[in-house]
Amino acid sequence: MYPGATADRTEANFVVVGAPLDASTTFAPGTRFGPRRIRHFSETFDDYDHRTDRRFTDCSVHDAGDVHAWDAVDEYLEFLEGTLRDVHWDDAVPLLLGGEHTVSAAGAGAVDPDVFVCLDAHLDLRSEYDGNPLSHACVTRRILDPDDYDDAPDIDVQEAIILGARTGSEEEWQWASENDVTVVPPDEAAEFVPQLEDRLEGREAYLSVDIDGADPAYAPGTGTMEPFGLEPRTMRDVVRAVAPYATGFDAVEVNDRDDGQAASLAGKLLREFVFSRVDALE
């Protein structure tokens, strides 16, 4: 159980769901251990949050456990999306723990946001990677461009905002420039944070935290590290700014190849999301 997630399912404001998918990781695997490690390395956090004068145990968070993955990724994503949609229809916010980034397609599909906001080192805008349209390298394209894939989520996302992106193929950068994608490089992310409120006002967002958005010095436990990344404080500020508008959240791409730095950062950002979102739900 995620520490402090003691609320009953029927009364919860937030529901944690683990999705340990580890099927398409292109370099170092291990995201199957992500949900377990995020829960474990969150055990040291105090229940009380001084900034908001709240206790996590009073925020009404329930942990529904993991939806264990199987080989048929398309069927798994469909089942996961249904599980998360049930949470959304119960007026709670799903908190998805990956797993590879592919699971974000199920999270966004469940809540059908207006805007997909993502912290990520990579654009993830490929139509397919090594012939696989469900690769973790394609997830933002799957969410923003459902016509590109027959079994994509049936959603109507108007825009994607990718903060921290610093690599992608030439085709991905071109596609981003021709479509509703705002790419904010790491060096400009902190200055962009104050603009998020204006960009999201009156709209619903889905927030995805790919832990490789952080500089690898802070989060080495991830499959495709990319240097010159985001500072954790900037990621925290983005989470705080987007949370009031977000109807879904995920933290993905954490693996077991470090001493817990990546899982600890992901767990802390989940808590920042809850503390920043709960006022809007009460």
Coordinates of N, CA, C and O in Angstrom, one line a residue, residues 103-257:
V103 N 1.7 3.2 -20.4 CA 0.5 3.1 -19.6 C -0.2 4.5 -19.5 O -1.4 4.6 -19.2
S104 N 0.5 5.6 -19.8 CA -0.1 6.9 -19.8 C -1.2 7.0 -20.8 O -2.2 7.8 -20.6
A105 N -1.2 6.2 -21.9 CA -2.3 6.2 -22.8 C -3.6 5.7 -22.2 O -4.7 6.3 -22.5
A106 N -3.5 4.8 -21.3 CA -4.7 4.3 -20.6 C -5.1 5.3 -19.6 O -6.3 5.6 -19.4
G107 N -4.2 6.0 -18.9 CA -4.6 7.1 -18.0 C -5.3 8.2 -18.6 O -6.3 8.7 -18.2
A108 N -4.7 8.7 -19.7 CA -5.3 9.8 -20.5 C -6.7 9.4 -21.1 O -7.6 10.1 -21.1
G109 N -6.7 8.1 -21.6 CA -7.9 7.6 -22.2 C -9.1 7.5 -21.2 O -10.2 7.7 -21.5
A110 N -8.7 7.3 -19.9 CA -9.7 7.2 -18.9 C -10.4 8.5 -18.5 O -11.6 8.5 -18.2
V111 N -9.7 9.6 -18.6 CA -10.2 10.9 -18.1 C -10.5 11.8 -19.3 O -11.1 12.9 -19.1
D112 N -10.0 11.6 -20.5 CA -10.2 12.4 -21.7 C -10.0 13.8 -21.4 O -11.0 14.7 -21.5
P113 N -8.8 14.3 -21.2 CA -8.5 15.7 -20.8 C -8.5 16.6 -22.1 O -8.5 16.1 -23.2
D114 N -8.5 17.9 -21.8 CA -8.3 18.8 -22.9 C -6.9 19.0 -23.2 O -6.5 19.2 -24.4
V115 N -6.0 18.9 -22.2 CA -4.6 19.1 -22.4 C -3.8 18.0 -21.7 O -4.1 17.6 -20.6
F116 N -2.8 17.5 -22.4 CA -1.9 16.5 -21.9 C -0.6 17.2 -21.5 O 0.1 17.7 -22.4
V117 N -0.3 17.3 -20.2 CA 1.0 17.9 -19.8 C 1.9 16.9 -19.3 O 1.6 15.9 -18.6
C118 N 3.2 16.9 -19.8 CA 4.1 15.9 -19.6 C 5.5 16.4 -19.2 O 6.0 17.3 -19.9
L119 N 6.1 15.8 -18.2 CA 7.5 16.0 -17.9 C 8.2 14.9 -18.5 O 8.0 13.7 -18.1
D120 N 9.1 15.1 -19.4 CA 9.7 14.0 -20.2 C 11.0 14.5 -20.9 O 11.1 15.6 -21.4
A121 N 12.0 13.6 -20.9 CA 13.2 13.9 -21.7 C 13.0 13.8 -23.1 O 13.7 14.4 -24.0
H122 N 12.0 12.9 -23.5 CA 11.8 12.5 -24.9 C 10.5 13.1 -25.4 O 9.5 13.2 -24.7
L123 N 10.4 13.3 -26.7 CA 9.2 13.8 -27.3 C 8.1 12.7 -27.3 O 6.9 13.0 -27.2
D124 N 8.5 11.4 -27.5 CA 7.5 10.3 -27.6 C 6.5 10.6 -28.7 O 5.3 10.3 -28.4
L125 N 6.9 11.1 -29.8 CA 5.9 11.5 -30.9 C 6.0 10.6 -32.1 O 5.5 10.9 -33.2
R126 N 6.7 9.5 -32.0 CA 6.9 8.6 -33.1 C 5.6 7.9 -33.4 O 4.8 7.5 -32.5
S127 N 5.3 7.6 -34.7 CA 4.2 6.9 -35.1 C 4.4 5.4 -34.6 O 3.4 4.7 -34.2
E128 N 5.6 4.9 -34.7 CA 5.9 3.6 -34.3 C 7.4 3.5 -34.0 O 8.2 4.4 -34.5
Y129 N 7.9 2.6 -33.2 CA 9.3 2.4 -32.9 C 9.7 1.0 -33.1 O 9.0 0.1 -32.5
D130 N 10.6 0.7 -34.0 CA 10.9 -0.7 -34.4 C 9.6 -1.5 -34.7 O 9.5 -2.7 -34.4
G131 N 8.7 -0.8 -35.4 CA 7.5 -1.5 -35.9 C 6.4 -1.6 -34.8 O 5.3 -2.1 -35.1
N132 N 6.6 -1.0 -33.6 CA 5.7 -1.2 -32.5 C 5.0 0.2 -32.3 O 5.6 1.1 -31.7
P133 N 3.7 0.3 -32.6 CA 3.0 1.6 -32.3 C 2.7 1.7 -30.8 O 2.3 2.8 -30.4
L134 N 2.8 0.7 -30.0 CA 2.6 0.8 -28.6 C 3.9 0.8 -27.8 O 3.9 0.6 -26.6
S135 N 5.0 1.2 -28.4 CA 6.2 1.4 -27.7 C 6.1 2.6 -26.8 O 5.3 3.6 -27.0
H136 N 6.9 2.6 -25.7 CA 6.9 3.8 -24.8 C 7.4 5.0 -25.5 O 7.2 6.1 -25.0
A137 N 8.1 4.8 -26.7 CA 8.6 6.0 -27.4 C 7.5 6.6 -28.3 O 7.8 7.6 -29.0
C138 N 6.2 6.1 -28.2 CA 5.1 6.6 -29.1 C 4.0 7.2 -28.2 O 2.9 7.6 -28.8
V139 N 4.1 7.2 -26.9 CA 2.9 7.4 -26.1 C 2.2 8.8 -26.3 O 1.0 8.9 -26.3
T140 N 3.0 9.8 -26.4 CA 2.4 11.2 -26.6 C 1.7 11.2 -27.9 O 0.6 11.9 -28.1
R141 N 2.2 10.6 -28.9 CA 1.6 10.6 -30.3 C 0.3 9.8 -30.2 O -0.7 10.2 -30.8
R142 N 0.2 8.7 -29.4 CA -1.0 7.9 -29.3 C -2.1 8.7 -28.7 O -3.3 8.6 -29.0
I143 N -1.7 9.6 -27.7 CA -2.7 10.4 -27.0 C -3.2 11.5 -27.8 O -4.4 11.8 -27.8
L144 N -2.3 12.2 -28.5 CA -2.6 13.4 -29.2 C -3.2 13.1 -30.6 O -3.9 14.0 -31.2
D145 N -2.9 12.0 -31.2 CA -3.2 11.7 -32.6 C -3.9 10.3 -32.7 O -3.3 9.4 -33.3
P146 N -5.1 10.2 -32.2 CA -5.7 8.8 -32.2 C -6.0 8.3 -33.6 O -6.1 7.1 -33.8
D147 N -6.0 9.2 -34.6 CA -6.3 8.7 -36.0 C -5.1 7.9 -36.5 O -5.2 7.3 -37.6
D148 N -3.9 8.0 -35.9 CA -2.7 7.4 -36.4 C -2.6 5.9 -36.0 O -1.8 5.2 -36.5
Y149 N -3.5 5.5 -35.1 CA -3.5 4.1 -34.7 C -4.9 3.6 -34.4 O -5.7 4.2 -33.7
D150 N -5.3 2.4 -35.0 CA -6.7 2.0 -35.0 C -7.2 1.8 -33.6 O -8.3 2.0 -33.3
D151 N -6.3 1.3 -32.6 CA -6.8 0.9 -31.3 C -6.4 2.0 -30.3 O -6.3 1.7 -29.1
A152 N -6.1 3.2 -30.7 CA -5.8 4.3 -29.8 C -7.0 4.7 -29.0 O -8.1 4.4 -29.3
P153 N -6.7 5.3 -27.8 CA -7.9 5.7 -26.9 C -8.8 6.7 -27.7 O -8.4 7.5 -28.5
D154 N -10.1 6.5 -27.5 CA -11.1 7.3 -28.1 C -11.3 8.6 -27.3 O -12.2 8.8 -26.6
I155 N -10.3 9.5 -27.5 CA -10.3 10.8 -26.8 C -10.0 11.9 -27.7 O -9.7 11.8 -28.9
D156 N -10.2 13.1 -27.2 CA -10.1 14.4 -28.0 C -9.2 15.4 -27.3 O -9.7 16.4 -26.8
V157 N -7.9 15.0 -27.2 CA -7.0 15.9 -26.5 C -6.6 17.0 -27.5 O -6.2 16.8 -28.6
Q158 N -6.7 18.3 -27.0 CA -6.5 19.4 -27.9 C -5.0 19.8 -28.1 O -4.6 20.4 -29.1
E159 N -4.3 19.5 -27.0 CA -2.9 20.1 -27.0 C -2.0 19.2 -26.1 O -2.5 18.6 -25.1
A160 N -0.8 19.2 -26.4 CA 0.2 18.6 -25.5 C 1.3 19.6 -25.1 O 1.7 20.4 -26.0
I161 N 1.6 19.7 -23.9 CA 2.7 20.5 -23.4 C 3.8 19.6 -22.8 O 3.5 18.9 -21.8
I162 N 5.0 19.6 -23.4 CA 6.0 18.7 -23.0 C 7.2 19.5 -22.4 O 7.8 20.3 -23.1
L163 N 7.4 19.4 -21.1 CA 8.4 20.2 -20.4 C 9.6 19.3 -20.1 O 9.4 18.2 -19.6
G164 N 10.8 19.8 -20.4 CA 12.0 19.1 -20.2 C 12.5 18.3 -21.4 O 13.5 17.6 -21.3
A165 N 11.8 18.3 -22.5 CA 12.2 17.5 -23.6 C 13.5 18.0 -24.2 O 13.7 19.2 -24.4
R166 N 14.4 17.1 -24.5 CA 15.7 17.5 -25.0 C 16.2 16.5 -26.1 O 17.4 16.6 -26.5
T167 N 15.4 15.6 -26.5 CA 15.8 14.7 -27.6 C 14.6 14.2 -28.3 O 13.5 14.0 -27.7
G168 N 14.8 13.8 -29.6 CA 13.8 13.2 -30.4 C 14.3 13.1 -31.8 O 15.3 13.7 -32.2
S169 N 13.7 12.3 -32.7 CA 14.1 12.2 -34.0 C 13.7 13.5 -34.8 O 12.9 14.3 -34.4
E170 N 14.3 13.6 -36.0 CA 14.0 14.8 -36.8 C 12.5 14.8 -37.2 O 11.9 15.9 -37.2
E171 N 11.9 13.7 -37.4 CA 10.5 13.6 -37.8 C 9.6 14.0 -36.6 O 8.6 14.6 -36.8
E172 N 10.1 13.6 -35.4 CA 9.3 14.0 -34.2 C 9.3 15.5 -34.0 O 8.2 16.1 -33.7
W173 N 10.4 16.2 -34.1 CA 10.5 17.6 -34.0 C 9.6 18.3 -35.1 O 9.0 19.3 -34.8
Q174 N 9.7 17.7 -36.3 CA 8.9 18.3 -37.3 C 7.4 18.2 -37.0 O 6.6 19.1 -37.2
W175 N 7.0 17.0 -36.6 CA 5.6 16.7 -36.3 C 5.1 17.7 -35.2 O 4.0 18.2 -35.2
A176 N 6.0 17.9 -34.1 CA 5.6 18.8 -33.0 C 5.4 20.2 -33.5 O 4.4 20.9 -33.1
S177 N 6.2 20.6 -34.5 CA 6.1 22.0 -35.0 C 4.9 22.2 -35.8 O 4.4 23.3 -36.0
E178 N 4.3 21.1 -36.4 CA 3.2 21.2 -37.3 C 1.9 20.9 -36.6 O 0.8 21.0 -37.2
N179 N 1.9 20.5 -35.3 CA 0.7 20.2 -34.6 C 0.7 20.9 -33.2 O 1.5 21.8 -32.9
D180 N -0.4 20.6 -32.4 CA -0.6 21.4 -31.2 C 0.3 20.8 -30.1 O -0.2 20.3 -29.1
V181 N 1.6 21.0 -30.2 CA 2.5 20.6 -29.2 C 3.4 21.7 -28.8 O 4.0 22.4 -29.7
T182 N 3.5 22.0 -27.5 CA 4.4 23.0 -27.0 C 5.5 22.3 -26.3 O 5.3 21.5 -25.4
V183 N 6.7 22.5 -26.8 CA 7.9 21.8 -26.3 C 8.7 22.9 -25.5 O 9.1 23.9 -26.1
V184 N 8.9 22.6 -24.2 CA 9.7 23.5 -23.3 C 11.0 22.9 -22.9 O 10.9 21.9 -22.1
P185 N 12.1 23.3 -23.4 CA 13.4 22.7 -23.0 C 13.7 22.9 -21.5 O 13.2 23.8 -20.9
P186 N 14.6 22.1 -21.0 CA 14.9 22.2 -19.5 C 15.3 23.6 -19.1 O 14.9 24.0 -18.0
D187 N 16.1 24.2 -19.9 CA 16.6 25.6 -19.5 C 15.5 26.6 -19.4 O 15.7 27.6 -18.8
E188 N 14.4 26.4 -20.0 CA 13.3 27.4 -20.0 C 12.1 26.9 -19.2 O 11.1 27.7 -19.1
A189 N 12.2 25.8 -18.6 CA 11.0 25.2 -17.9 C 10.6 26.1 -16.7 O 9.4 26.3 -16.4
A190 N 11.6 26.5 -15.9 CA 11.2 27.2 -14.7 C 10.5 28.5 -15.0 O 9.6 28.9 -14.3
E191 N 11.0 29.2 -16.1 CA 10.4 30.5 -16.5 C 9.0 30.2 -17.1 O 8.1 31.1 -17.1
F192 N 8.7 29.0 -17.6 CA 7.4 28.7 -18.2 C 6.4 28.4 -17.2 O 5.2 28.6 -17.5
V193 N 6.8 28.0 -16.0 CA 5.8 27.6 -15.0 C 4.7 28.6 -14.7 O 3.5 28.2 -14.7
P194 N 5.0 29.9 -14.5 CA 3.9 30.9 -14.3 C 2.9 30.9 -15.4 O 1.8 31.4 -15.2
Q195 N 3.3 30.5 -16.6 CA 2.3 30.6 -17.8 C 1.3 29.4 -17.7 O 0.3 29.5 -18.4
L196 N 1.6 28.4 -16.9 CA 0.7 27.2 -17.0 C -0.7 27.6 -16.5 O -1.7 27.0 -17.0
E197 N -0.8 28.4 -15.5 CA -2.2 28.8 -15.0 C -3.0 29.4 -16.1 O -4.2 29.0 -16.3
D198 N -2.5 30.3 -16.9 CA -3.2 30.9 -18.0 C -3.5 29.9 -19.1 O -4.6 29.9 -19.7
R199 N -2.6 29.0 -19.3 CA -2.8 28.0 -20.4 C -3.8 27.0 -20.0 O -4.5 26.4 -20.9
L200 N -4.0 26.7 -18.7 CA -4.9 25.7 -18.3 C -6.2 26.2 -17.7 O -7.2 25.4 -17.5
E201 N -6.4 27.5 -17.5 CA -7.6 28.0 -16.9 C -8.8 27.6 -17.7 O -8.9 27.8 -18.9
G202 N -9.8 27.0 -17.0 CA -11.1 26.6 -17.7 C -10.9 25.3 -18.5 O -11.9 24.9 -19.2
R203 N -9.8 24.6 -18.4 CA -9.6 23.4 -19.1 C -9.2 22.3 -18.1 O -8.7 22.5 -17.0
E204 N -9.4 21.0 -18.5 CA -9.0 19.9 -17.7 C -7.7 19.3 -18.3 O -7.5 19.2 -19.5
A205 N -6.8 19.0 -17.4 CA -5.5 18.5 -17.8 C -5.3 17.1 -17.3 O -5.9 16.6 -16.3
Y206 N -4.3 16.4 -17.9 CA -3.8 15.1 -17.4 C -2.3 15.3 -17.3 O -1.6 15.8 -18.2
L207 N -1.7 15.0 -16.1 CA -0.3 15.3 -15.8 C 0.4 13.9 -15.8 O 0.1 13.1 -14.9
S208 N 1.4 13.8 -16.6 CA 2.3 12.6 -16.7 C 3.7 13.0 -16.3 O 4.3 13.9 -16.9
V209 N 4.2 12.3 -15.3 CA 5.6 12.5 -14.9 C 6.5 11.3 -15.3 O 6.4 10.3 -14.7
D210 N 7.2 11.5 -16.4 CA 8.2 10.5 -16.8 C 9.4 10.9 -16.1 O 10.0 12.0 -16.3
I211 N 9.9 10.0 -15.2 CA 11.0 10.4 -14.3 C 12.3 10.7 -15.1 O 13.2 11.3 -14.5
D212 N 12.4 10.2 -16.3 CA 13.6 10.6 -17.1 C 13.6 12.0 -17.5 O 14.6 12.5 -18.1
G213 N 12.5 12.8 -17.2 CA 12.6 14.2 -17.4 C 13.6 14.9 -16.5 O 14.2 15.9 -16.8
A214 N 13.8 14.3 -15.3 CA 14.8 14.8 -14.4 C 16.2 14.5 -15.0 O 16.4 13.6 -15.8
D215 N 17.2 15.3 -14.6 CA 18.5 15.0 -14.9 C 18.9 13.7 -14.3 O 18.6 13.4 -13.2
P216 N 19.7 12.8 -15.0 CA 20.0 11.5 -14.5 C 20.8 11.6 -13.2 O 20.8 10.6 -12.4
A217 N 21.4 12.7 -12.9 CA 22.1 12.8 -11.6 C 21.1 12.7 -10.4 O 21.5 12.2 -9.3
Y218 N 19.9 13.1 -10.6 CA 18.8 13.0 -9.6 C 18.0 11.8 -9.7 O 17.4 11.3 -8.6
A219 N 17.9 11.2 -10.8 CA 17.0 10.0 -11.0 C 17.6 9.0 -12.0 O 17.2 8.8 -13.1
P220 N 18.7 8.3 -11.5 CA 19.4 7.4 -12.4 C 18.6 6.1 -12.6 O 19.0 5.3 -13.5
G221 N 17.6 5.8 -11.8 CA 16.9 4.6 -11.9 C 15.8 4.6 -13.0 O 14.6 4.6 -12.7
T222 N 16.2 4.7 -14.2 CA 15.2 4.8 -15.3 C 15.9 4.2 -16.6 O 17.1 4.1 -16.7
G223 N 15.1 3.8 -17.6 CA 15.6 3.0 -18.7 C 16.4 3.7 -19.7 O 17.3 3.2 -20.3
T224 N 16.0 5.0 -20.0 CA 16.7 5.7 -21.1 C 17.1 7.1 -20.6 O 16.4 8.1 -20.9
M225 N 18.2 7.1 -19.9 CA 18.7 8.4 -19.3 C 19.1 9.3 -20.3 O 19.7 8.9 -21.4
E226 N 18.9 10.6 -20.1 CA 19.3 11.7 -21.0 C 19.8 12.8 -20.2 O 19.1 13.5 -19.4
P227 N 21.1 13.2 -20.4 CA 21.7 14.2 -19.6 C 21.1 15.6 -19.9 O 20.4 15.8 -20.8
F228 N 21.5 16.6 -19.0 CA 21.1 18.0 -19.1 C 19.6 18.1 -18.9 O 18.9 18.8 -19.6
G229 N 19.1 17.4 -17.8 CA 17.6 17.4 -17.6 C 17.2 18.4 -16.6 O 17.9 19.4 -16.2
L230 N 15.9 18.2 -16.1 CA 15.3 19.1 -15.2 C 15.8 19.0 -13.8 O 16.1 17.9 -13.3
E231 N 15.7 20.1 -13.0 CA 16.0 20.1 -11.6 C 14.7 19.6 -10.9 O 13.6 19.9 -11.3
P232 N 14.9 18.8 -9.8 CA 13.7 18.3 -9.1 C 12.8 19.5 -8.6 O 11.5 19.3 -8.7
R233 N 13.3 20.6 -8.2 CA 12.5 21.7 -7.8 C 11.6 22.2 -8.9 O 10.5 22.6 -8.7
T234 N 12.1 22.3 -10.1 CA 11.3 22.7 -11.2 C 10.2 21.7 -11.5 O 9.1 22.1 -11.8
M235 N 10.5 20.4 -11.4 CA 9.4 19.4 -11.6 C 8.4 19.6 -10.5 O 7.2 19.5 -10.8
R236 N 8.8 19.8 -9.3 CA 7.8 20.1 -8.2 C 7.0 21.3 -8.5 O 5.7 21.2 -8.3
D237 N 7.5 22.3 -9.0 CA 6.8 23.6 -9.3 C 5.8 23.3 -10.4 O 4.7 23.9 -10.4
V238 N 6.2 22.5 -11.4 CA 5.2 22.2 -12.5 C 4.1 21.4 -11.9 O 2.9 21.6 -12.2
V239 N 4.3 20.4 -11.1 CA 3.3 19.6 -10.5 C 2.3 20.5 -9.7 O 1.1 20.3 -9.8
R240 N 2.9 21.3 -8.9 CA 2.0 22.2 -8.1 C 1.1 23.1 -9.0 O 0.0 23.4 -8.7
A241 N 1.7 23.6 -10.1 CA 0.9 24.5 -11.0 C -0.2 23.8 -11.7 O -1.2 24.3 -12.0
V242 N 0.1 22.5 -12.2 CA -0.9 21.8 -13.0 C -1.9 21.1 -12.2 O -3.1 21.0 -12.6
A243 N -1.6 20.7 -10.9 CA -2.5 19.9 -10.1 C -3.9 20.4 -10.0 O -4.9 19.7 -10.1
P244 N -4.1 21.7 -9.8 CA -5.5 22.2 -9.6 C -6.4 22.0 -10.8 O -7.6 22.0 -10.7
Y245 N -5.8 21.7 -12.0 CA -6.6 21.5 -13.2 C -6.6 20.0 -13.6 O -7.3 19.7 -14.6
A246 N -5.9 19.2 -12.9 CA -5.7 17.8 -13.4 C -6.7 16.8 -12.9 O -7.0 16.8 -11.7
T247 N -7.3 16.0 -13.8 CA -8.2 15.0 -13.4 C -7.5 13.6 -13.4 O -8.2 12.6 -13.2
G248 N -6.2 13.6 -13.7 CA -5.5 12.3 -13.7 C -4.0 12.6 -13.6 O -3.5 13.7 -14.0
F249 N -3.3 11.6 -13.0 CA -1.9 11.8 -12.8 C -1.2 10.5 -12.9 O -1.7 9.4 -12.6
D250 N 0.1 10.5 -13.4 CA 0.9 9.3 -13.4 C 2.3 9.7 -13.2 O 2.8 10.8 -13.4
A251 N 3.1 8.7 -12.6 CA 4.5 8.7 -12.5 C 5.1 7.4 -13.1 O 4.7 6.3 -12.6
V252 N 5.9 7.5 -14.1 CA 6.3 6.3 -14.9 C 7.8 6.3 -15.1 O 8.5 7.2 -14.9
E253 N 8.2 5.1 -15.7 CA 9.6 4.9 -16.1 C 10.6 4.7 -15.0 O 11.8 4.9 -15.2
V254 N 10.1 4.5 -13.8 CA 11.0 4.2 -12.6 C 11.4 2.7 -12.7 O 10.5 1.8 -12.9
N255 N 12.7 2.4 -12.6 CA 13.1 1.0 -12.6 C 13.9 0.7 -11.3 O 13.9 1.6 -10.4
D256 N 14.6 -0.4 -11.2 CA 15.2 -0.8 -10.0 C 16.8 -0.7 -10.1 O 17.5 -1.4 -9.4
R257 N 17.3 0.2 -11.0 CA 18.7 0.2 -11.2 C 19.4 1.4 -10.6 O 20.4 1.9 -11.1

